[in-house]
Every structure is written in structure tokens, then in C-alpha cells.
CSV table of C-alpha atoms in Angstrom, one decimal:
chain,number,residue,atom,x,y,z
A,798,MET,CA,0.0,0.0,0.0
A,799,LEU,CA,1.4,3.4,-1.0
A,800,SER,CA,1.5,6.1,1.7
A,801,ASN,CA,2.2,9.8,1.7
A,802,GLU,CA,6.0,9.7,1.6
A,803,ALA,CA,7.7,12.3,-0.5
A,804,LYS,CA,10.6,13.0,-2.7
A,805,ALA,CA,12.7,16.2,-3.1
A,806,CYS,CA,15.8,17.4,-4.9
A,807,ASP,CA,17.5,20.8,-4.9
A,808,SER,CA,17.8,22.3,-8.3
A,809,CYS,CA,18.7,25.8,-9.4
A,810,ASN,CA,16.2,25.4,-12.3
A,811,PHE,CA,13.3,24.1,-10.2
A,812,PHE,CA,13.1,22.9,-6.7
A,813,GLU,CA,11.3,19.5,-7.1
A,814,TYR,CA,9.0,18.1,-4.5
A,815,SER,CA,6.0,15.9,-4.8
A,816,LEU,CA,4.1,13.2,-2.8
A,817,LEU,CA,4.2,9.7,-4.1
A,818,GLN,CA,0.4,9.6,-4.4
A,819,ASN,CA,0.5,12.9,-6.3
A,820,ARG,CA,-1.8,14.5,-3.8
A,821,SER,CA,-2.5,18.2,-3.4
A,822,TYR,CA,-0.5,19.9,-0.6
A,823,ILE,CA,0.7,23.2,0.8
A,824,GLY,CA,4.2,23.5,2.1
A,825,LEU,CA,6.7,25.8,3.7
A,826,PHE,CA,10.4,25.2,2.9
A,827,TYR,CA,13.7,26.6,4.1
A,828,ARG,CA,16.7,26.2,1.8
A,829,HIS,CA,20.3,27.2,2.5
A,830,ARG,CA,23.2,27.3,0.1
A,831,GLN,CA,26.8,28.0,1.3
A,832,PHE,CA,29.8,29.1,-0.8
A,833,GLY,CA,33.5,29.5,0.3
A,834,GLY,CA,37.1,28.9,-0.9
A,835,TYR,CA,38.8,29.4,-4.3
A,836,ASP,CA,41.2,27.6,-6.5
A,837,GLN,CA,43.8,30.3,-5.7
A,838,TYR,CA,44.0,33.5,-3.7
A,839,GLY,CA,45.3,37.0,-4.4
A,840,TYR,CA,47.9,38.7,-2.2
A,841,SER,CA,46.7,40.1,1.1
A,842,SER,CA,48.0,43.6,0.4
A,843,PRO,CA,49.7,45.7,-2.3
A,844,SER,CA,53.5,45.9,-2.5
A,845,PRO,CA,55.0,48.7,-0.3
A,846,GLY,CA,54.9,52.0,-2.0
A,847,THR,CA,52.3,51.0,-4.6
A,848,ALA,CA,49.6,53.6,-5.3
A,849,LEU,CA,46.6,52.0,-7.1
A,850,VAL,CA,44.0,54.2,-8.7
A,851,THR,CA,40.8,52.3,-9.8
A,852,SER,CA,40.2,54.5,-12.8
A,853,LYS,CA,43.6,53.6,-14.2
A,854,LEU,CA,43.2,49.9,-14.1
A,855,PRO,CA,43.0,48.2,-17.5
A,856,ALA,CA,39.5,47.2,-18.6
A,857,GLY,CA,40.5,43.5,-18.4
A,858,PHE,CA,40.5,43.6,-14.6
A,859,GLU,CA,36.8,44.2,-14.7
A,860,ASN,CA,36.3,41.1,-16.8
A,861,GLY,CA,38.2,38.9,-14.3
A,862,VAL,CA,40.5,37.4,-17.0
A,863,VAL,CA,44.0,38.0,-15.8
A,864,ALA,CA,45.5,35.7,-18.5
A,865,LYS,CA,44.5,38.1,-21.3
A,866,TYR,CA,46.5,41.1,-20.0
A,867,THR,CA,49.9,41.9,-21.5
A,868,PRO,CA,52.8,42.9,-19.2
A,869,ASN,CA,52.7,46.3,-20.8
A,870,ALA,CA,49.0,46.7,-19.9
A,871,ARG,CA,49.7,45.8,-16.3
A,872,LYS,CA,52.7,48.1,-16.1
A,873,ALA,CA,50.6,51.0,-17.6
A,874,ALA,CA,48.2,50.7,-14.7
A,875,SER,CA,51.0,50.7,-12.1
A,876,PRO,CA,54.6,49.7,-12.2
A,877,SER,CA,54.1,47.5,-9.1
A,878,ILE,CA,50.9,45.7,-10.0
A,879,ASP,CA,51.2,41.9,-9.9
A,880,GLN,CA,48.9,39.9,-12.1
A,881,ASP,CA,47.4,38.0,-9.1
A,882,LEU,CA,47.2,41.1,-6.8
A,883,ILE,CA,43.8,42.3,-7.8
A,884,VAL,CA,41.1,39.7,-8.6
A,885,MET,CA,37.6,40.9,-9.0
A,886,HIS,CA,34.7,39.1,-7.3
A,887,GLU,CA,31.6,38.0,-9.2
A,888,PRO,CA,30.0,39.7,-11.0
A,889,GLU,CA,32.4,41.7,-13.1
A,890,GLY,CA,32.1,45.1,-14.5
A,891,THR,CA,31.1,47.1,-11.4
A,892,GLY,CA,34.4,48.8,-10.5
A,893,LEU,CA,34.4,47.0,-7.2
A,894,TYR,CA,37.7,45.3,-6.6
A,895,VAL,CA,38.3,42.4,-4.2
A,896,ASN,CA,41.4,40.7,-3.1
A,897,LYS,CA,40.1,37.1,-2.8
A,898,THR,CA,41.0,35.3,0.5
A,899,ASP,CA,40.1,32.0,2.2
A,900,GLN,CA,37.9,34.1,4.6
A,901,ASP,CA,35.4,35.1,1.9
A,902,TRP,CA,32.0,33.4,1.9
A,903,GLU,CA,28.5,33.7,0.5
A,904,THR,CA,25.2,32.4,1.7
A,905,TYR,CA,21.8,32.3,-0.1
A,906,GLU,CA,18.7,31.5,2.0
A,907,THR,CA,15.2,31.0,0.8
A,908,VAL,CA,11.9,30.7,2.7
A,909,GLU,CA,9.5,29.3,0.1
A,910,LEU,CA,5.7,29.0,0.2
A,911,ARG,CA,4.6,26.2,-2.2
A,912,GLY,CA,1.2,25.1,-3.3
A,913,ASN,CA,0.6,21.9,-5.3
A,914,PHE,CA,-2.8,21.0,-6.8
A,915,THR,CA,-3.6,17.7,-8.5
A,916,TRP,CA,-6.5,17.5,-11.0
A,917,LYS,CA,-8.1,14.1,-11.9
A,918,ASN,CA,-4.8,12.4,-11.0
A,919,LYS,CA,-3.5,13.4,-14.5
A,920,TRP,CA,-2.5,17.0,-14.2
A,921,ASN,CA,-0.4,18.7,-11.5
A,922,PHE,CA,-0.1,22.5,-11.0
A,923,THR,CA,2.4,24.2,-8.7
A,924,PHE,CA,3.1,27.7,-7.6
A,925,ILE,CA,6.2,28.9,-5.6
A,926,LEU,CA,6.6,32.2,-3.8
A,927,PRO,CA,10.1,32.7,-2.3
A,928,PHE,CA,11.6,35.2,0.1
A,929,GLU,CA,15.4,35.6,-0.4
A,930,SER,CA,18.1,36.6,2.1
A,931,ASN,CA,21.5,36.8,0.5
A,932,ARG,CA,24.8,37.6,2.3
A,933,ILE,CA,28.2,38.2,0.7
A,934,HIS,CA,31.3,38.6,2.8
A,935,TYR,CA,34.7,39.9,1.6
A,936,GLN,CA,37.7,39.8,3.9
A,937,LYS,CA,39.6,42.3,1.8
A,938,MET,CA,38.0,44.9,-0.4
A,939,LEU,CA,40.1,47.5,-2.2
A,940,ASP,CA,38.3,50.8,-1.6
A,941,LEU,CA,41.3,52.8,-2.6
A,942,PRO,CA,43.4,54.4,-1.3
A,943,ASN,CA,42.4,52.8,2.0
A,944,PRO,CA,41.5,49.0,1.9
A,945,VAL,CA,38.4,48.0,3.8
A,946,GLN,CA,38.4,44.8,5.9
A,947,ASP,CA,35.5,42.5,6.9
A,948,THR,CA,32.8,43.8,4.5
A,949,THR,CA,29.5,42.0,4.5
A,950,LEU,CA,26.7,42.8,2.0
A,951,THR,CA,23.2,41.8,2.9
A,952,VAL,CA,20.2,41.8,0.6
A,953,HIS,CA,16.6,40.8,1.6
A,954,GLY,CA,13.5,40.7,-0.5
A,955,TRP,CA,10.9,38.8,-2.5
A,956,GLY,CA,12.2,36.5,-5.2
A,957,ASP,CA,10.5,35.7,-8.5
A,958,MET,CA,7.3,33.6,-8.4
A,959,THR,CA,7.2,30.3,-10.3
A,960,VAL,CA,4.2,28.6,-11.8
A,961,ALA,CA,4.4,25.1,-13.2
A,962,ALA,CA,2.3,22.3,-14.8
A,963,ASP,CA,3.0,18.6,-15.2
A,964,TYR,CA,1.2,15.8,-17.0
A,965,ILE,CA,1.2,12.6,-15.1
A,966,HIS,CA,1.2,9.2,-16.8
A,967,TYR,CA,1.3,5.8,-15.0
A,968,ILE,CA,2.3,2.3,-16.1
A,969,TYR,CA,1.6,-0.5,-13.7
A,970,ASN,CA,3.3,-3.8,-13.5
A,971,THR,CA,3.3,-6.6,-10.9
A,972,LYS,CA,4.3,-4.8,-7.6
A,973,ALA,CA,5.8,-2.0,-9.6
A,974,ARG,CA,4.6,1.4,-10.8
A,975,HIS,CA,6.2,3.7,-13.4
A,976,THR,CA,5.3,7.4,-13.2
A,977,PHE,CA,6.3,9.8,-16.0
A,978,ARG,CA,5.9,13.5,-15.5
A,979,PRO,CA,6.8,15.9,-18.3
A,980,GLY,CA,6.2,19.5,-17.5
A,981,LEU,CA,6.9,23.2,-18.0
A,982,ALA,CA,7.6,26.0,-15.5
A,983,ILE,CA,7.6,29.8,-15.9
A,984,VAL,CA,9.5,32.0,-13.6
A,985,VAL,CA,7.7,35.4,-13.5
A,986,PRO,CA,9.7,38.6,-12.7
A,987,THR,CA,7.7,39.5,-9.6
A,988,GLY,CA,10.7,39.7,-7.3
A,989,GLN,CA,12.7,42.7,-6.1
A,990,SER,CA,15.6,43.1,-8.6
A,991,ASN,CA,16.7,46.7,-8.0
A,992,LYS,CA,17.5,46.8,-4.2
A,993,VAL,CA,20.1,49.5,-3.4
A,994,ALA,CA,22.9,49.9,-0.9
A,995,SER,CA,23.2,52.7,1.6
A,996,ASN,CA,24.9,54.9,-1.0
A,997,ASN,CA,21.8,54.4,-3.3
A,998,SER,CA,23.8,52.3,-5.8
A,999,PRO,CA,22.0,49.1,-6.8
A,1000,PHE,CA,23.4,45.8,-5.6
A,1001,ASP,CA,24.9,43.6,-8.3
A,1002,PRO,CA,22.3,41.6,-10.3
A,1003,ILE,CA,23.7,38.3,-9.2
A,1004,ILE,CA,22.8,38.8,-5.5
A,1005,GLN,CA,19.4,40.5,-6.0
A,1006,PRO,CA,16.4,38.6,-4.6
A,1007,GLY,CA,14.7,38.8,-8.0
A,1008,THR,CA,16.1,38.8,-11.5
A,1009,GLY,CA,13.7,41.1,-13.5
A,1010,SER,CA,13.7,38.5,-16.3
A,1011,TRP,CA,11.3,35.8,-17.5
A,1012,SER,CA,12.6,32.2,-17.3
A,1013,TYR,CA,11.3,29.1,-18.9
A,1014,VAL,CA,12.0,25.6,-17.6
A,1015,ALA,CA,11.4,22.3,-19.5
A,1016,ARG,CA,11.2,19.4,-17.0
A,1017,PHE,CA,10.9,15.7,-17.1
A,1018,ASN,CA,10.6,13.4,-14.0
A,1019,TYR,CA,10.5,9.7,-13.8
A,1020,GLN,CA,9.8,7.5,-10.8
A,1021,LEU,CA,10.1,3.7,-10.3
A,1022,PHE,CA,8.3,2.4,-7.2
A,1023,TYR,CA,8.6,-1.3,-6.4
A,1024,THR,CA,7.0,-2.6,-3.2
A,1025,LYS,CA,8.7,-0.2,-0.7
A,1026,THR,CA,11.7,0.9,-2.6
A,1027,GLY,CA,12.0,3.3,-5.5
A,1028,LEU,CA,14.1,5.6,-7.7
A,1029,ASN,CA,13.4,9.2,-8.6
A,1030,THR,CA,15.2,10.7,-11.6
A,1031,GLY,CA,14.7,14.2,-13.0
A,1032,PHE,CA,16.0,16.5,-15.8
A,1033,SER,CA,15.4,20.2,-16.4
A,1034,TYR,CA,16.6,22.9,-18.7
A,1035,LYS,CA,16.3,26.6,-18.0
A,1036,GLN,CA,16.5,29.6,-20.4
A,1037,SER,CA,16.2,33.2,-19.2
A,1038,THR,CA,15.6,36.5,-20.9
A,1039,GLU,CA,17.6,39.7,-20.2
A,1040,GLY,CA,16.6,41.1,-16.8
A,1041,ALA,CA,17.3,44.0,-14.5
A,1042,GLN,CA,20.4,46.1,-15.1
A,1043,ASN,CA,20.8,44.5,-18.5
A,1044,TYR,CA,21.9,41.2,-16.9
A,1045,GLN,CA,21.1,37.8,-18.4
A,1046,PHE,CA,21.7,34.6,-16.6
A,1047,GLY,CA,23.1,31.8,-18.7
A,1048,SER,CA,21.1,28.7,-19.6
A,1049,SER,CA,21.4,25.8,-17.3
A,1050,PHE,CA,20.8,22.0,-17.2
A,1051,ASN,CA,20.2,19.9,-14.1
A,1052,ALA,CA,19.8,16.2,-13.5
A,1053,SER,CA,19.3,14.0,-10.4
A,1054,ALA,CA,19.0,10.3,-9.4
A,1055,ILE,CA,17.8,9.6,-5.9
A,1056,GLY,CA,17.0,6.1,-4.4
A,1057,PHE,CA,14.6,5.8,-1.5
A,1058,HIS,CA,13.1,3.2,0.8
A,1059,GLN,CA,10.0,3.5,3.1
A,1060,ILE,CA,10.0,2.1,6.6
A,1061,SER,CA,6.6,1.7,8.2
A,1062,LEU,CA,6.3,2.2,12.0
A,1063,GLN,CA,3.4,1.9,14.4
A,1064,ASP,CA,0.6,4.5,14.7
A,1065,ASP,CA,0.7,5.6,11.1
A,1066,TRP,CA,4.3,6.8,11.2
A,1067,MET,CA,6.7,6.3,8.3
A,1068,LEU,CA,10.4,7.0,7.6
A,1069,ILE,CA,11.7,7.4,4.1
A,1070,PRO,CA,15.5,7.7,3.9
A,1071,ASN,CA,17.0,8.6,0.5
A,1072,ALA,CA,20.4,9.0,-1.1
A,1073,GLY,CA,21.8,9.8,-4.6
A,1074,ALA,CA,23.4,12.4,-6.7
A,1075,TYR,CA,22.5,15.8,-8.2
A,1076,TYR,CA,24.3,17.5,-11.2
A,1077,GLU,CA,24.0,21.1,-12.4
A,1078,GLN,CA,25.7,22.8,-15.3
A,1079,SER,CA,25.3,26.4,-16.5
A,1080,HIS,CA,26.6,28.7,-19.2
A,1081,LYS,CA,28.2,32.1,-18.6
A,1082,ASP,CA,26.0,35.0,-17.7
A,1083,THR,CA,25.9,38.1,-19.9
A,1084,TRP,CA,26.0,41.7,-18.6
A,1085,THR,CA,25.4,44.6,-21.1
A,1086,ASP,CA,26.2,42.1,-23.9
A,1087,GLU,CA,29.5,41.1,-22.4
A,1088,LYS,CA,30.1,37.5,-21.2
A,1089,GLN,CA,30.9,37.3,-17.5
A,1090,GLN,CA,34.0,35.1,-17.3
A,1091,LEU,CA,33.6,34.3,-13.6
A,1092,THR,CA,30.2,32.6,-14.0
A,1093,GLY,CA,29.0,29.2,-15.1
A,1094,GLY,CA,30.5,25.7,-14.8
A,1095,LYS,CA,29.7,22.2,-13.6
A,1096,VAL,CA,29.2,20.7,-10.1
A,1097,VAL,CA,28.2,17.3,-8.8
A,1098,PHE,CA,26.6,16.9,-5.4
A,1099,ALA,CA,26.1,13.8,-3.2
A,1100,GLN,CA,22.7,13.9,-1.6
A,1101,ALA,CA,21.1,12.3,1.4
A,1102,GLY,CA,17.8,13.0,3.1
A,1103,LEU,CA,15.0,11.8,5.3
A,1104,ASP,CA,11.2,12.3,5.2
A,1105,VAL,CA,9.2,11.7,8.3
A,1106,ASN,CA,5.5,11.2,7.6
A,1107,ARG,CA,2.4,10.8,9.7
A,1108,GLN,CA,-1.0,10.7,7.9
A,1109,GLU,CA,-1.4,14.1,6.2
A,1110,TRP,CA,1.8,15.7,7.5
A,1111,THR,CA,5.4,15.3,6.3
A,1112,LEU,CA,8.7,16.7,7.6
A,1113,SER,CA,11.4,16.7,4.8
A,1114,LEU,CA,15.1,17.0,5.5
A,1115,MET,CA,17.7,17.1,2.7
A,1116,TRP,CA,21.5,17.7,2.6
A,1117,GLN,CA,23.9,18.0,-0.3
A,1118,THR,CA,27.7,18.3,-0.5
A,1119,PRO,CA,29.8,18.8,-3.6
A,1120,VAL,CA,32.0,15.9,-4.7
A,1121,TYR,CA,33.2,17.5,-8.0
A,1122,GLN,CA,33.2,21.0,-9.4
A,1123,ASP,CA,34.7,22.6,-12.5
A,1124,LEU,CA,33.9,26.3,-12.5
A,1125,ASN,CA,34.8,29.0,-15.0
A,1126,GLY,CA,37.6,31.1,-13.8
A,1127,ASN,CA,38.6,31.6,-10.1
A,1128,GLN,CA,35.0,31.5,-8.7
A,1129,ILE,CA,34.1,31.0,-5.1
A,1130,HIS,CA,33.3,27.3,-4.6
A,1131,HIS,CA,30.1,25.5,-3.8
A,1132,GLN,CA,29.8,24.1,-0.3
A,1133,ASN,CA,27.0,22.3,1.6
A,1134,ARG,CA,23.3,22.8,1.0
A,1135,ILE,CA,20.4,22.0,3.2
A,1136,SER,CA,16.6,22.0,2.8
A,1137,ILE,CA,13.9,21.6,5.5
A,1138,GLY,CA,10.2,21.4,4.5
A,1139,PHE,CA,6.9,21.1,6.3
A,1140,ILE,CA,4.1,19.8,4.1
A,1141,LYS,CA,0.3,19.3,4.7
A,1142,ALA,CA,-1.5,17.1,2.2
A,1143,PHE,CA,-5.2,17.4,1.4
A,1144,LYS,CA,-7.9,16.4,-1.0
A,1145,LEU,CA,-9.5,18.9,-3.4
């Protein structure tokens, strides 16, 4: 007998969550993503006697591609500049210069209200309304002529709303059930994408709660359920239009494969541990028609989780940690992710 255990995977394209019985539900989720560490660091301070003037730095520094500079270009900016001294943090093009250190970190937190409605057990409709809280910490910022230590940028606000629809198709065999769910999602630019700092300058597009752009996500999910054990797999592809501040996020592809097993307890309690892998790949972003060299790449996460279910209620816990990442340029690295969800199922 199938119960109300659930599945979930964290995807930058679409956060997937559904009950095995494809029931309607309303849920509140908290998701946390952590970033920290680089492939290499810049120096902690300029060479003695070096006077750096931001306006005289070559344009290439704003693109984050140190390899493209010629020695003469670096010398023209300052006779003492080293090619690894000034490395700009994502995103590029702002005139903000950061000396990357192992003390830098970023966190992205989402509190997400989600509604899911199943119609005639054939169609599924979902809406997602997120509230974002993003924090970026730089250990060493170059606010010349006096460097600034320990700078943390914090941005709060409503993120973009997502609406999605899936078609549900079942194939039943002896003790087994195959569920196919092709679907589409649209991310609507309802979020706050022009939040400003204390000096009335807008925060960089990449850390805004909203994007100001429309995004379209093609999705396909498949589930194999045999007795009390199953497998969830999913694929999605996301394409975005140009958004606020003329910033366009690169297209991205995500995939996941998660195995699970249900353990029945007394008094209608059920535990559903799960484990598997999640993959995401994205192209470079574009800002004012210029490719951002410190964006995009590939990352593979190991994933483990546990759902605790009793009748109509489910508590969902999920943890991801990177096992491989190949990022463009000297980007800050992905670290752990967690997700906690409270779900109440109901009948329409």
C-alpha cells in the first residue's frame, strides 16, 4: 500500500517536491546554500609604496580574465601591480575590486511557500513564492586608497514567483509502478531586482532577490516504485531573458537520481531515507552584452535525506555536499546545501 512519503531534490532550475500519491498539498520550505574557498587567492595587500588608482586599471580587470593582460598593460596601470594582486569578485564590470582570500563566503537563504494541486490524477499545478536573504562577505575589499576589511553585503526581498504544470502518466506492472511527469515551468519577474545599498547604488544583479527576467524551464521526472523501494530521476533545462540592469543569466541544465526506501512504523508513522546524486551545469552570464568570465561551470553533489511522515503531515530533510566542481575562472566554490520542509497534504 502506498502512503504519503515524498521526494525532493534541490535544483537551481526548479526545486522538485511531490508526494508519491501525487496528492495536493501546501508546504513551507527553508533552503540554505553555502559558498566558500577558491582555486587560488590574491595577495593580502599591495606591495610597499604601490599607489593604485581604480580608474587607471585596465578594462580587463573588470572582466576577471587575468590571463588576457599583457605585461605592458599591467605596467601601464601601475609599475608595481602583480597579475594576481587584484582579482575581482563576481559579478564583473562594477568597478568593485576584491582581493580574494580564504575568509570570503557567501550564503543564499530561501523561505518558500509552495502550493501543489492535482487534478483528476492526471495534471499537476504548482506555484512557488520565495523570500530571499543573500549575504556576501569579503575579507579584503580595495576601496582605494584605504582598503576595507571585513565587509558583508546583505540583501533581503521577495524573489521571483514560479508557476508550473506537469502531465502525469502511469504504467503499472506486478508490484511496480512507473510514473512519467513531463512539465513546464515559468519564472515570473515579480521579485525585487533593484535593491540599493546605503549609497543608493543598486546591488549587483547576481545577488538581488529577483532577476527582472522571464525564465522558462522544461522538465521531465520519472519514478520507479517497487514494493517499498523506489528511484526518482529528473532532468530540467532553463532559459532566461535579459533582466534588470541588462543582466542575463546563462542557460542551465540539471539532473538528479535519488533512491529511497520506506520504513513503516506503528501509529501511522513512516520514515523514508533517500540518497543519490545531483548535477548542475550552467553557461556564462551576460551583462550589457559582455560574457561574464567568472560565471558558469559544472558541479556534482552527493545527496542524502529523510522524510518523516504521519498521515497528512510530512517533515522533509535534505543535505547536499559537492564531490566535484569545474567552475569557469577563479570563482568561489560551492559548499553544503540543506533543505527543510513542512508539508500538509489534502484532497480537493
